[in-house]
Amino acid sequence: MLTSTTIQRRQSEIRQTLAELASKETPSEDETRQMDALDTEYRSNESRYRAALIAEDTERREAGAELESKEDRDFAALIDKFELRQAALFLDEGRQMNGATAEVTQELRNQGGYRGVPVPWQALEVRVGETVAAGTPDPVRTMSTIDRLFPDSVASRMGASMVNIGVGEVEWPVTTGGAVVGWATSETGNVAGPTAYETVDRPLAPDHTLGVQMRVTRKALKQSGAALESAIRRDMNRAMAAEMDRVVFLGAGATGEPLGVIAGAGTYGITSTPVDAAATWGAVRSAIVTFMTDHAAGGPDSVRLLLRPEIWDGMDDLISGISISEWDRLSARVRNIVLTSNALAAPTGSPSESTALLSTSVGGVPPIFVGTWGAVDLIRDIYSDSASGGLRLTALATMDVTISRTEQLQILTGLQ
């Protein structure tokens, strides 16, 4: 029995006894001493009761958190055993799914509607022991409410967080105006006047659907066997990861694409500084100084830098008269440099010019949010390849992009 319950019952007994003693007009000395003792015990129990409630509330929270995380871990363990091969065979020949794959599919169906077979995002990750291209890192597991990005993802390396949403929209209110500090100019003068506490909403809406189509021949279905599992996952992984990385930064905000960070800099209000000169450490340093004056970063170690490989090629030439390059100066101070040919547009003009993006996380808040809704919907096209006995699969994923604070992002243009 809980300590608080025991104390509460004892308090009821004391109140009942005191009520009987208080009803007597002329209590004896023993009864008077008994009332004093009971009154002292009652007041002491009140303090013990409050302390017991605090202790038990802490225990309940810890137990609840453990149960909640245990449920997440159990479901994550099932997803680790999810087999895309079973989903493909179910769509191709109607073979029933079993084991962890069937349990995960049923759970996802209970959470939302799908025309085909729901496939959890984690199932698209490349698993340990599979033969993949060199240099692909292992997936990183994060908090239960914030899902994982794909291996080698540029967006994740630039500090973006993927948020998985069941249904509806999600938005983050970001403070843009608030308290003002000021001194009274005289003995009777007023301090700084009050200002409105203002916010701007950063919404994620399920308005953008990404589709991936795969064609599996009859020979592959009969010949590959269990190898089909890793082959389909790698194809879906690479196709979706590449396109998602591209739209996070270059999405046009039209023709079905979400609005990317660089393409939508003007809409988001992100600072864009034209360099219009050769890429140097000095240009990046000036942008980092802006981060520091905006209280977004404490130094270059907390800044991430996204560059085209061509910029690295141009910066790695030795500076005249000394045995180091601009790249050596940059990489010695900025530890998190990401090179990409997919998330940044190719250089144009003469001399060719490119764009760079700087980002930083502040107080655990990422600069970019990538929202995905539910799971990947895997649907079979029963008509297109019916004559050859092949399997045509379409994977549909709903996603959106938004930023948090504009001070956590900067763009440099005209890097030659």
Short mmCIF file of C-alpha atoms in Angstrom, two decimals:
data_model
loop_
_atom_site.label_atom_id
_atom_site.label_comp_id
_atom_site.label_asym_id
_atom_site.label_seq_id
_atom_site.Cartn_x
_atom_site.Cartn_y
_atom_site.Cartn_z
CA MET A 1 0.00 0.00 0.00
CA LEU A 2 1.22 3.52 -0.76
CA THR A 3 2.59 5.53 2.17
CA SER A 4 0.26 8.43 1.34
CA THR A 5 -2.76 6.11 1.52
CA THR A 6 -1.67 4.74 4.91
CA ILE A 7 -1.23 8.27 6.29
CA GLN A 8 -4.57 9.35 4.85
CA ARG A 9 -6.37 6.47 6.61
CA ARG A 10 -4.63 7.29 9.90
CA GLN A 11 -5.74 10.94 9.55
CA SER A 12 -9.34 9.77 9.15
CA GLU A 13 -9.05 7.70 12.34
CA ILE A 14 -7.59 10.68 14.25
CA ARG A 15 -10.39 12.99 13.06
CA GLN A 16 -13.00 10.48 14.13
CA THR A 17 -11.44 10.07 17.60
CA LEU A 18 -11.05 13.83 18.05
CA ALA A 19 -14.68 14.36 17.08
CA GLU A 20 -15.79 11.92 19.80
CA LEU A 21 -13.56 13.55 22.45
CA ALA A 22 -14.55 17.10 21.44
CA SER A 23 -18.23 16.26 21.86
CA LYS A 24 -17.72 15.77 25.60
CA GLU A 25 -18.49 18.89 27.66
CA THR A 26 -16.16 17.99 30.55
CA PRO A 27 -13.34 15.76 29.30
CA SER A 28 -11.08 14.14 31.84
CA GLU A 29 -7.37 14.89 32.16
CA ASP A 30 -6.53 11.69 30.28
CA GLU A 31 -8.91 12.63 27.48
CA THR A 32 -7.42 16.15 27.31
CA ARG A 33 -3.89 14.72 27.06
CA GLN A 34 -5.13 12.31 24.39
CA MET A 35 -6.59 15.20 22.35
CA ASP A 36 -3.27 17.09 22.58
CA ALA A 37 -1.33 14.00 21.46
CA LEU A 38 -3.72 13.32 18.58
CA ASP A 39 -3.58 16.97 17.47
CA THR A 40 0.23 16.87 17.44
CA GLU A 41 0.22 13.61 15.47
CA TYR A 42 -2.32 15.02 13.00
CA ARG A 43 -0.18 18.07 12.22
CA SER A 44 2.93 15.90 11.89
CA ASN A 45 1.10 13.57 9.51
CA GLU A 46 0.12 16.51 7.29
CA SER A 47 3.79 17.21 6.58
CA ARG A 48 4.50 13.50 6.05
CA TYR A 49 1.51 13.24 3.71
CA ARG A 50 2.74 16.09 1.47
CA ALA A 51 6.24 14.61 1.37
CA ALA A 52 4.84 11.18 0.46
CA LEU A 53 2.78 12.66 -2.39
CA ILE A 54 5.86 14.39 -3.85
CA ALA A 55 7.95 11.22 -3.63
CA GLU A 56 5.21 9.04 -5.15
CA ASP A 57 4.60 11.55 -7.96
CA THR A 58 8.29 11.34 -8.89
CA GLU A 59 8.11 7.55 -8.84
CA ARG A 60 4.98 7.60 -11.03
CA ARG A 61 6.67 9.88 -13.57
CA GLU A 62 9.75 7.68 -13.70
CA ALA A 63 7.66 4.54 -14.06
CA GLY A 64 5.52 6.16 -16.76
CA ALA A 65 8.56 7.32 -18.68
CA GLU A 66 10.04 3.85 -18.47
CA LEU A 67 6.83 2.26 -19.75
CA GLU A 68 6.59 4.81 -22.56
CA SER A 69 10.18 4.32 -23.67
CA LYS A 70 9.77 0.55 -23.33
CA GLU A 71 6.84 0.65 -25.76
CA ASP A 72 8.93 2.70 -28.21
CA ARG A 73 11.85 0.29 -27.88
CA ASP A 74 9.62 -2.74 -28.44
CA PHE A 75 8.12 -1.20 -31.60
CA ALA A 76 11.59 -0.18 -32.83
CA ALA A 77 12.74 -3.78 -32.33
CA LEU A 78 9.84 -4.99 -34.49
CA ILE A 79 10.70 -2.46 -37.21
CA ASP A 80 14.28 -3.73 -37.23
CA LYS A 81 12.83 -7.11 -38.28
CA PHE A 82 10.53 -5.66 -40.96
CA GLU A 83 11.06 -7.36 -44.34
CA LEU A 84 10.31 -5.47 -47.55
CA ARG A 85 10.49 -8.80 -49.36
CA GLN A 86 7.28 -9.88 -47.61
CA ALA A 87 5.56 -6.64 -48.66
CA ALA A 88 6.63 -7.15 -52.28
CA LEU A 89 5.47 -10.78 -52.34
CA PHE A 90 2.15 -9.82 -50.71
CA LEU A 91 1.52 -7.29 -53.49
CA ASP A 92 2.77 -9.61 -56.25
CA GLU A 93 1.19 -12.96 -55.43
CA GLY A 94 -0.94 -12.37 -52.34
CA ARG A 95 1.36 -14.28 -49.99
CA GLN A 96 0.37 -13.51 -46.40
CA MET A 97 2.80 -11.56 -44.24
CA ASN A 98 3.88 -13.01 -40.92
CA GLY A 99 6.00 -12.30 -37.88
CA ALA A 100 7.24 -8.78 -37.15
CA THR A 101 6.34 -7.57 -40.64
CA ALA A 102 2.66 -8.41 -40.13
CA GLU A 103 2.61 -6.80 -36.66
CA VAL A 104 4.20 -3.54 -37.86
CA THR A 105 1.88 -3.36 -40.87
CA GLN A 106 -1.20 -3.85 -38.71
CA GLU A 107 -0.06 -1.21 -36.21
CA LEU A 108 0.54 1.34 -38.99
CA ARG A 109 -2.87 0.60 -40.53
CA ASN A 110 -4.50 1.29 -37.17
CA GLN A 111 -2.86 4.74 -37.11
CA GLY A 112 -3.77 5.88 -40.64
CA GLY A 113 -5.23 4.88 -44.00
CA TYR A 114 -3.10 3.37 -46.76
CA ARG A 115 -4.07 2.09 -50.20
CA GLY A 116 -1.19 -0.37 -50.29
CA VAL A 117 1.22 -1.78 -47.72
CA PRO A 118 2.51 0.78 -45.18
CA VAL A 119 6.29 0.69 -44.86
CA PRO A 120 7.91 2.44 -41.86
CA TRP A 121 10.60 4.98 -42.69
CA GLN A 122 13.15 3.09 -40.59
CA ALA A 123 12.75 0.04 -42.83
CA LEU A 124 14.37 1.96 -45.69
CA GLU A 125 17.64 2.26 -43.80
CA VAL A 126 20.59 0.21 -44.94
CA ARG A 127 21.12 -2.45 -42.29
CA VAL A 128 24.36 -3.75 -40.86
CA GLY A 129 25.96 -6.49 -42.93
CA GLU A 130 24.55 -5.45 -46.31
CA THR A 131 26.84 -4.70 -49.21
CA VAL A 132 26.65 -0.97 -49.88
CA ALA A 133 28.81 1.71 -51.42
CA ALA A 134 31.92 2.61 -49.42
CA GLY A 135 31.64 5.53 -47.05
CA THR A 136 27.96 5.10 -46.14
CA PRO A 137 27.68 5.60 -42.36
CA ASP A 138 25.43 3.57 -40.09
CA PRO A 139 22.00 5.07 -39.33
CA VAL A 140 21.79 7.06 -36.07
CA ARG A 141 18.82 6.44 -33.75
CA THR A 142 17.33 9.58 -32.16
CA MET A 143 14.37 10.36 -29.85
CA SER A 144 11.13 8.50 -30.40
CA THR A 145 9.15 11.59 -31.63
CA ILE A 146 11.91 12.67 -34.02
CA ASP A 147 12.63 10.12 -36.66
CA ARG A 148 15.89 9.29 -38.43
CA LEU A 149 17.10 10.57 -41.78
CA PHE A 150 18.67 8.27 -44.31
CA PRO A 151 22.36 7.35 -44.19
CA ASP A 152 24.76 9.90 -45.71
CA SER A 153 22.02 12.52 -45.66
CA VAL A 154 23.19 16.06 -46.27
CA ALA A 155 20.16 17.47 -44.42
CA SER A 156 20.95 15.58 -41.21
CA ARG A 157 24.62 16.60 -41.34
CA MET A 158 23.51 20.23 -41.62
CA GLY A 159 21.52 19.90 -38.40
CA ALA A 160 18.03 19.23 -39.80
CA SER A 161 15.64 17.08 -37.77
CA MET A 162 13.06 14.76 -39.30
CA VAL A 163 9.74 14.92 -37.46
CA ASN A 164 7.26 12.10 -38.05
CA ILE A 165 3.63 13.26 -37.83
CA GLY A 166 0.57 11.01 -37.58
CA VAL A 167 -2.16 13.24 -38.97
CA GLY A 168 -2.85 16.97 -39.27
CA GLU A 169 -0.42 19.85 -39.22
CA VAL A 170 2.36 20.81 -36.82
CA GLU A 171 3.72 24.31 -36.27
CA TRP A 172 6.41 25.92 -34.14
CA PRO A 173 5.80 29.46 -32.85
CA VAL A 174 9.12 31.35 -32.98
CA THR A 175 9.56 34.49 -30.90
CA THR A 176 10.33 37.61 -32.93
CA GLY A 177 9.75 40.34 -30.35
CA GLY A 178 9.50 40.55 -26.58
CA ALA A 179 10.83 42.18 -23.45
CA VAL A 180 12.86 45.40 -23.68
CA VAL A 181 15.37 46.37 -20.99
CA GLY A 182 15.91 50.03 -20.13
CA TRP A 183 17.03 52.28 -17.28
CA ALA A 184 15.05 55.11 -15.72
CA THR A 185 16.69 58.37 -16.87
CA SER A 186 15.83 60.20 -13.63
CA GLU A 187 14.46 59.63 -10.14
CA THR A 188 10.88 60.08 -11.34
CA GLY A 189 11.44 58.86 -14.91
CA ASN A 190 9.95 55.69 -16.36
CA VAL A 191 11.83 52.66 -17.54
CA ALA A 192 11.49 51.39 -21.12
CA GLY A 193 7.88 51.03 -22.18
CA PRO A 194 6.21 47.63 -22.69
CA THR A 195 6.42 45.97 -26.10
CA ALA A 196 4.28 43.23 -27.58
CA TYR A 197 5.45 39.64 -27.29
CA GLU A 198 5.27 38.53 -30.94
CA THR A 199 5.75 35.20 -32.65
CA VAL A 200 5.79 33.86 -36.18
CA ASP A 201 4.45 30.38 -36.95
CA ARG A 202 6.63 27.84 -38.77
CA PRO A 203 4.12 25.23 -40.03
CA LEU A 204 4.59 21.78 -41.51
CA ALA A 205 1.60 20.86 -43.70
CA PRO A 206 0.90 17.60 -45.60
CA ASP A 207 0.70 19.37 -48.96
CA HIS A 208 3.59 17.69 -50.80
CA THR A 209 3.75 14.04 -51.91
CA LEU A 210 6.93 12.39 -53.17
CA GLY A 211 6.57 9.30 -55.34
CA VAL A 212 9.10 6.62 -56.22
CA GLN A 213 8.36 3.95 -58.84
CA MET A 214 10.13 0.59 -59.00
CA ARG A 215 9.85 -2.10 -61.62
CA VAL A 216 10.70 -5.69 -60.60
CA THR A 217 10.77 -8.31 -63.36
CA ARG A 218 9.38 -11.82 -62.95
CA LYS A 219 12.90 -13.24 -63.23
CA ALA A 220 14.11 -11.05 -60.37
CA LEU A 221 11.19 -12.17 -58.20
CA LYS A 222 11.92 -15.85 -58.81
CA GLN A 223 15.70 -15.67 -58.85
CA SER A 224 16.59 -13.19 -56.12
CA GLY A 225 14.74 -14.65 -53.15
CA ALA A 226 15.81 -13.04 -49.90
CA ALA A 227 18.26 -10.79 -51.77
CA LEU A 228 15.26 -8.87 -53.09
CA GLU A 229 14.80 -7.46 -49.57
CA SER A 230 18.07 -5.50 -49.55
CA ALA A 231 17.90 -4.61 -53.25
CA ILE A 232 14.49 -2.90 -53.02
CA ARG A 233 15.42 -1.10 -49.82
CA ARG A 234 18.67 0.25 -51.29
CA ASP A 235 16.91 1.46 -54.42
CA MET A 236 14.15 3.21 -52.47
CA ASN A 237 16.64 4.58 -49.96
CA ARG A 238 18.93 6.16 -52.54
CA ALA A 239 16.17 7.56 -54.73
CA MET A 240 14.16 9.09 -51.89
CA ALA A 241 17.17 10.32 -49.88
CA ALA A 242 18.65 12.12 -52.88
CA GLU A 243 15.40 13.87 -53.76
CA MET A 244 14.54 14.74 -50.16
CA ASP A 245 17.99 16.24 -49.65
CA ARG A 246 17.58 18.29 -52.81
CA VAL A 247 14.18 19.77 -51.93
CA VAL A 248 15.19 20.56 -48.34
CA PHE A 249 17.58 23.15 -49.80
CA LEU A 250 16.47 23.74 -53.41
CA GLY A 251 12.73 22.97 -53.34
CA ALA A 252 10.89 25.48 -55.53
CA GLY A 253 7.70 25.70 -53.47
CA ALA A 254 5.79 25.05 -56.70
CA THR A 255 4.85 22.11 -58.97
CA GLY A 256 4.31 19.98 -55.87
CA GLU A 257 7.69 20.65 -54.23
CA PRO A 258 8.02 22.09 -50.72
CA LEU A 259 9.85 25.41 -50.34
CA GLY A 260 13.53 24.76 -49.70
CA VAL A 261 15.83 26.74 -47.44
CA ILE A 262 17.99 28.34 -50.15
CA ALA A 263 15.30 28.73 -52.81
CA GLY A 264 12.96 30.25 -50.21
CA ALA A 265 15.49 32.47 -48.43
CA GLY A 266 13.51 35.60 -49.26
CA THR A 267 10.23 34.08 -48.07
CA TYR A 268 11.72 32.79 -44.84
CA GLY A 269 13.69 35.99 -44.24
CA ILE A 270 17.12 34.29 -44.18
CA THR A 271 20.12 36.61 -44.46
CA SER A 272 21.80 36.29 -47.88
CA THR A 273 25.20 37.96 -48.30
CA PRO A 274 26.68 38.44 -51.81
CA VAL A 275 30.42 37.70 -51.82
CA ASP A 276 31.00 38.07 -55.59
CA ALA A 277 34.66 37.14 -55.18
CA ALA A 278 36.89 34.13 -54.77
CA ALA A 279 35.88 31.84 -51.91
CA THR A 280 38.08 32.54 -48.89
CA TRP A 281 38.18 31.85 -45.18
CA GLY A 282 37.64 35.58 -44.65
CA ALA A 283 34.23 35.49 -46.34
CA VAL A 284 33.07 32.57 -44.19
CA ARG A 285 34.55 34.20 -41.07
CA SER A 286 32.44 37.32 -41.62
CA ALA A 287 29.29 35.18 -41.77
CA ILE A 288 30.29 33.37 -38.56
CA VAL A 289 30.79 36.75 -36.86
CA THR A 290 27.18 37.59 -37.79
CA PHE A 291 26.08 34.34 -36.12
CA MET A 292 28.00 35.29 -33.00
CA THR A 293 26.62 38.85 -32.83
CA ASP A 294 23.09 37.44 -33.19
CA HIS A 295 23.78 35.11 -30.21
CA ALA A 296 23.24 32.10 -32.48
CA ALA A 297 26.74 30.63 -32.20
CA GLY A 298 29.61 30.87 -29.76
CA GLY A 299 32.30 30.23 -32.35
CA PRO A 300 33.20 28.41 -35.59
CA ASP A 301 33.07 24.98 -33.92
CA SER A 302 29.26 25.20 -33.59
CA VAL A 303 28.69 26.18 -37.25
CA ARG A 304 28.01 23.81 -40.14
CA LEU A 305 29.01 24.79 -43.67
CA LEU A 306 27.53 23.40 -46.92
CA LEU A 307 29.65 23.81 -50.06
CA ARG A 308 29.92 22.53 -53.62
CA PRO A 309 32.95 20.29 -54.41
CA GLU A 310 34.06 22.88 -56.99
CA ILE A 311 34.55 25.42 -54.18
CA TRP A 312 36.83 22.99 -52.36
CA ASP A 313 38.77 22.51 -55.62
CA GLY A 314 39.30 26.25 -55.99
CA MET A 315 40.18 26.89 -52.34
CA ASP A 316 42.75 24.09 -52.08
CA ASP A 317 45.36 25.88 -54.22
CA LEU A 318 48.30 27.15 -52.16
CA ILE A 319 48.31 30.84 -51.31
CA SER A 320 51.13 32.68 -53.04
CA GLY A 321 54.19 32.95 -50.82
CA ILE A 322 53.04 30.51 -48.10
CA SER A 323 52.61 26.75 -47.94
CA ILE A 324 48.93 26.65 -46.93
CA SER A 325 45.68 27.13 -48.83
CA GLU A 326 42.45 28.94 -48.08
CA TRP A 327 40.92 25.50 -47.56
CA ASP A 328 43.51 24.70 -44.87
CA ARG A 329 42.61 27.94 -43.06
CA LEU A 330 38.88 27.19 -43.35
CA SER A 331 38.95 23.52 -42.31
CA ALA A 332 41.24 24.26 -39.35
CA ARG A 333 38.51 26.41 -37.80
CA VAL A 334 35.21 25.06 -39.14
CA ARG A 335 35.01 21.38 -38.20
CA ASN A 336 31.62 20.60 -39.75
CA ILE A 337 32.00 21.04 -43.52
CA VAL A 338 29.65 19.17 -45.86
CA LEU A 339 30.39 18.87 -49.59
CA THR A 340 27.49 18.11 -51.91
CA SER A 341 26.67 18.18 -55.60
CA ASN A 342 22.98 17.43 -55.00
CA ALA A 343 21.77 19.90 -52.36
CA LEU A 344 23.37 22.97 -54.00
CA ALA A 345 22.89 24.15 -57.57
CA ALA A 346 25.79 23.73 -60.00
CA PRO A 347 28.07 26.76 -60.48
CA THR A 348 27.08 29.13 -63.28
CA GLY A 349 28.45 32.21 -65.01
CA SER A 350 31.96 33.31 -65.91
CA PRO A 351 33.82 33.10 -63.65
CA SER A 352 31.64 30.31 -62.32
CA GLU A 353 29.88 31.18 -59.08
CA SER A 354 28.28 29.01 -56.43
CA THR A 355 26.30 29.32 -53.21
CA ALA A 356 27.11 28.23 -49.65
CA LEU A 357 24.87 27.69 -46.62
CA LEU A 358 25.81 28.09 -42.97
CA SER A 359 23.67 26.68 -40.14
CA THR A 360 23.87 26.24 -36.38
CA SER A 361 21.76 24.70 -33.62
CA VAL A 362 20.90 26.80 -30.56
CA GLY A 363 19.74 25.38 -27.24
CA GLY A 364 18.92 22.02 -28.81
CA VAL A 365 16.70 23.66 -31.46
CA PRO A 366 17.66 22.58 -35.00
CA PRO A 367 17.75 25.18 -37.80
CA ILE A 368 15.60 23.08 -40.17
CA PHE A 369 12.62 20.76 -39.68
CA VAL A 370 11.71 18.06 -42.22
CA GLY A 371 8.22 16.67 -41.62
CA THR A 372 7.01 13.29 -42.82
CA TRP A 373 3.49 11.94 -42.37
CA GLY A 374 2.85 8.38 -41.24
CA ALA A 375 4.74 5.70 -43.15
CA VAL A 376 5.66 5.13 -46.79
CA ASP A 377 2.64 3.84 -48.72
CA LEU A 378 3.74 0.97 -51.00
CA ILE A 379 1.18 0.33 -53.78
CA ARG A 380 1.13 -2.21 -56.59
CA ASP A 381 0.25 -1.29 -60.17
CA ILE A 382 -1.52 -4.45 -61.37
CA TYR A 383 -1.86 -3.40 -65.00
CA SER A 384 1.36 -1.91 -66.39
CA ASP A 385 3.49 -5.10 -66.27
CA SER A 386 0.76 -7.71 -66.14
CA ALA A 387 1.58 -9.08 -69.59
CA SER A 388 5.18 -9.91 -68.60
CA GLY A 389 4.38 -11.06 -65.06
CA GLY A 390 6.45 -8.28 -63.55
CA LEU A 391 5.76 -6.22 -60.46
CA ARG A 392 5.37 -2.42 -60.64
CA LEU A 393 5.57 -0.72 -57.24
CA THR A 394 4.90 2.88 -56.32
CA ALA A 395 6.03 4.30 -52.97
CA LEU A 396 4.29 7.49 -51.82
CA ALA A 397 5.61 9.70 -49.02
CA THR A 398 4.17 12.99 -47.76
CA MET A 399 6.68 15.55 -46.51
CA ASP A 400 7.28 19.26 -45.92
CA VAL A 401 10.13 21.60 -44.93
CA THR A 402 10.32 24.61 -42.64
CA ILE A 403 12.92 26.47 -40.58
CA SER A 404 13.06 27.59 -36.95
CA ARG A 405 14.91 30.89 -36.33
CA THR A 406 16.23 32.85 -39.29
CA GLU A 407 19.30 33.75 -37.19
CA GLN A 408 20.38 30.09 -37.33
CA LEU A 409 20.85 30.16 -41.11
CA GLN A 410 22.92 32.26 -43.51
CA ILE A 411 23.52 32.10 -47.26
CA LEU A 412 26.63 33.25 -49.14
CA THR A 413 26.18 33.87 -52.86
CA GLY A 414 28.65 34.60 -55.64
CA LEU A 415 31.45 32.36 -54.34
CA GLN A 416 33.88 32.07 -57.29
#
